[in-house]
Short mmCIF file of C-alpha atoms in Angstrom, two decimals:
data_model
loop_
_atom_site.label_atom_id
_atom_site.label_comp_id
_atom_site.label_asym_id
_atom_site.label_seq_id
_atom_site.Cartn_x
_atom_site.Cartn_y
_atom_site.Cartn_z
CA MET A 1186 -8.02 10.26 18.33
CA THR A 1187 -4.60 10.74 19.91
CA LEU A 1188 -1.19 10.03 18.45
CA SER A 1189 1.94 9.11 20.63
CA ALA A 1190 5.15 10.60 19.71
CA TRP A 1191 8.67 11.14 21.04
CA TYR A 1192 10.75 14.24 19.98
CA CYS A 1193 14.46 14.80 20.20
CA GLY A 1194 15.21 18.19 19.16
CA ARG A 1195 18.75 19.35 17.80
CA GLY A 1196 17.76 23.02 17.24
CA LYS A 1197 15.56 24.90 14.59
CA GLU A 1198 18.56 24.94 12.28
CA ALA A 1199 18.54 20.98 12.13
CA PRO A 1200 16.36 19.20 9.76
CA LEU A 1201 13.39 17.36 11.37
CA VAL A 1202 13.19 13.72 10.33
CA ILE A 1203 9.78 12.24 11.13
CA LEU A 1204 9.79 8.52 11.51
CA PHE A 1205 6.75 6.25 10.82
CA HIS A 1206 6.72 2.55 11.61
CA GLY A 1207 5.37 -0.45 9.66
CA TYR A 1208 2.32 -2.74 10.20
CA SER A 1209 2.21 -4.52 13.67
CA ALA A 1210 5.18 -2.44 14.94
CA GLU A 1211 5.43 0.79 16.98
CA LYS A 1212 8.00 3.83 17.33
CA THR A 1213 10.32 1.91 19.50
CA CYS A 1214 11.24 -0.31 16.42
CA LEU A 1215 12.77 2.85 14.84
CA ILE A 1216 15.04 3.86 17.49
CA ARG A 1217 18.09 2.55 15.72
CA GLU A 1218 17.31 4.61 12.63
CA ALA A 1219 16.38 7.48 14.82
CA LYS A 1220 19.68 7.48 16.58
CA THR A 1221 21.55 7.32 13.17
CA PHE A 1222 19.72 10.63 12.10
CA ILE A 1223 20.52 12.27 15.43
CA ASP A 1224 24.28 11.26 14.98
CA LEU A 1225 24.12 12.96 11.55
CA GLY A 1226 22.82 16.16 13.39
CA ALA A 1227 19.06 15.80 12.65
CA SER A 1228 16.07 16.27 15.12
CA VAL A 1229 13.73 13.34 15.07
CA LEU A 1230 10.05 12.75 15.81
CA LEU A 1231 9.24 9.10 16.25
CA VAL A 1232 5.42 8.52 15.75
CA ASP A 1233 2.83 5.68 16.79
CA PHE A 1234 0.17 5.41 14.22
CA ARG A 1235 -3.41 4.84 15.40
CA GLY A 1236 -3.91 1.49 17.24
CA SER A 1237 -0.02 1.18 17.79
CA GLY A 1238 2.13 1.77 20.79
CA GLY A 1239 0.71 4.72 22.94
CA SER A 1240 -1.65 6.21 20.38
CA SER A 1241 -5.43 5.65 20.82
CA GLU A 1242 -7.64 3.54 18.67
CA CYS A 1243 -7.49 -0.17 18.29
CA TYR A 1244 -7.32 -0.88 14.54
CA THR A 1245 -5.13 -0.52 11.51
CA THR A 1246 -6.09 0.20 7.93
CA ILE A 1247 -2.58 -0.87 6.56
CA GLY A 1248 -1.93 2.61 5.44
CA VAL A 1249 -5.29 4.21 4.29
CA ARG A 1250 -6.22 6.02 7.41
CA GLU A 1251 -2.67 6.18 8.56
CA ALA A 1252 -2.12 8.69 5.76
CA ASP A 1253 -4.42 10.81 7.78
CA ASP A 1254 -1.99 10.40 10.68
CA VAL A 1255 0.93 11.46 8.45
CA ALA A 1256 -0.66 14.70 7.31
CA ALA A 1257 -1.82 15.43 10.85
CA VAL A 1258 1.74 15.00 12.25
CA VAL A 1259 3.44 17.09 9.35
CA ARG A 1260 0.84 19.80 10.07
CA TYR A 1261 1.62 19.71 13.69
CA ALA A 1262 5.38 19.66 13.29
CA SER A 1263 5.19 22.65 10.91
CA ALA A 1264 3.28 24.73 13.50
CA SER A 1265 4.78 23.58 16.61
CA LEU A 1266 8.32 22.25 15.80
CA PRO A 1267 9.81 24.76 13.26
CA HIS A 1268 12.95 23.36 11.44
CA SER A 1269 15.11 24.17 8.42
CA SER A 1270 13.47 21.19 6.57
CA VAL A 1271 11.19 18.23 7.00
CA VAL A 1272 12.20 14.66 5.99
CA LEU A 1273 9.64 11.80 6.24
CA PHE A 1274 10.93 8.24 6.82
CA GLY A 1275 8.68 5.34 6.53
CA GLN A 1276 9.11 1.51 6.71
CA SER A 1277 6.54 -0.72 4.82
CA MET A 1278 2.99 0.63 5.98
CA GLY A 1279 4.64 3.86 7.13
CA ALA A 1280 6.09 4.32 3.56
CA VAL A 1281 2.76 3.59 2.01
CA ALA A 1282 1.12 6.14 4.46
CA ILE A 1283 3.70 8.66 3.43
CA LEU A 1284 3.06 8.28 -0.38
CA ARG A 1285 -0.74 8.49 0.14
CA ALA A 1286 -0.39 11.53 2.32
CA VAL A 1287 1.54 13.31 -0.24
CA LYS A 1288 -1.09 12.42 -2.95
CA GLU A 1289 -4.36 12.68 -1.01
CA HIS A 1290 -3.45 15.42 1.53
CA GLY A 1291 -0.86 17.44 -0.53
CA ILE A 1292 1.82 17.42 2.22
CA ALA A 1293 5.18 18.62 0.67
CA PRO A 1294 8.05 17.43 2.69
CA ASP A 1295 11.52 18.46 1.62
CA ALA A 1296 12.44 14.73 1.21
CA VAL A 1297 11.22 11.29 1.72
CA ILE A 1298 12.95 8.06 2.54
CA LEU A 1299 11.02 5.03 1.85
CA GLU A 1300 11.80 1.44 2.82
CA ALA A 1301 9.99 -1.72 1.84
CA VAL A 1302 6.90 -0.19 0.23
CA PHE A 1303 4.36 -2.75 -0.74
CA ASP A 1304 3.02 -3.08 -4.41
CA THR A 1305 -0.72 -3.67 -4.06
CA MET A 1306 -3.26 -4.18 -1.03
CA LEU A 1307 -4.29 -7.65 -2.77
CA ASN A 1308 -0.50 -8.91 -2.62
CA THR A 1309 -0.07 -7.49 0.82
CA VAL A 1310 -3.16 -9.51 1.97
CA ARG A 1311 -2.04 -12.58 0.34
CA ASN A 1312 1.58 -12.21 1.84
CA ARG A 1313 0.14 -11.56 5.35
CA PHE A 1314 -2.18 -14.64 5.10
CA ALA A 1315 0.69 -16.84 3.92
CA ALA A 1316 2.98 -15.58 6.76
CA MET A 1317 0.13 -16.52 9.25
CA GLY A 1318 -0.37 -19.84 7.64
CA ILE A 1319 -4.02 -18.98 6.76
CA PRO A 1320 -5.32 -19.91 3.29
CA SER A 1321 -6.21 -16.88 1.18
CA PHE A 1322 -9.53 -18.65 -0.07
CA PRO A 1323 -12.12 -17.30 -0.21
CA ALA A 1324 -10.42 -13.84 -0.39
CA PRO A 1325 -9.92 -12.60 -4.00
CA SER A 1326 -7.37 -14.63 -5.67
CA TYR A 1327 -7.28 -12.76 -9.13
#
């Protein structure tokens, strides 16, 4: 598997902000946020999850395996892009993947910024079905 990413470095003394997008999006959706971090003096790394943008694969797990992607990117950044600190920024599925990567993979960023984290997978599936106009029956309704 190959993950696509864009890097804009501001020097080793600058913090590195790694940005992770939400479901059915890709890294270009976070350009505005990345520019804000750059304007504040940070380096940025925008990442496409598996099955998104320029990355390989053609599926999503709505945050489960994407946590593996977060952990891999953090390991890569630590080894190849040394910075004074690492901040993870995630929207929706990206936020969930960050939380899961912290719990399951033991990554330890200096800070996290989470936006629009969903509460449960069941509610997420219900909301997605409703947004698409598809009845959730016979999916679990408890």
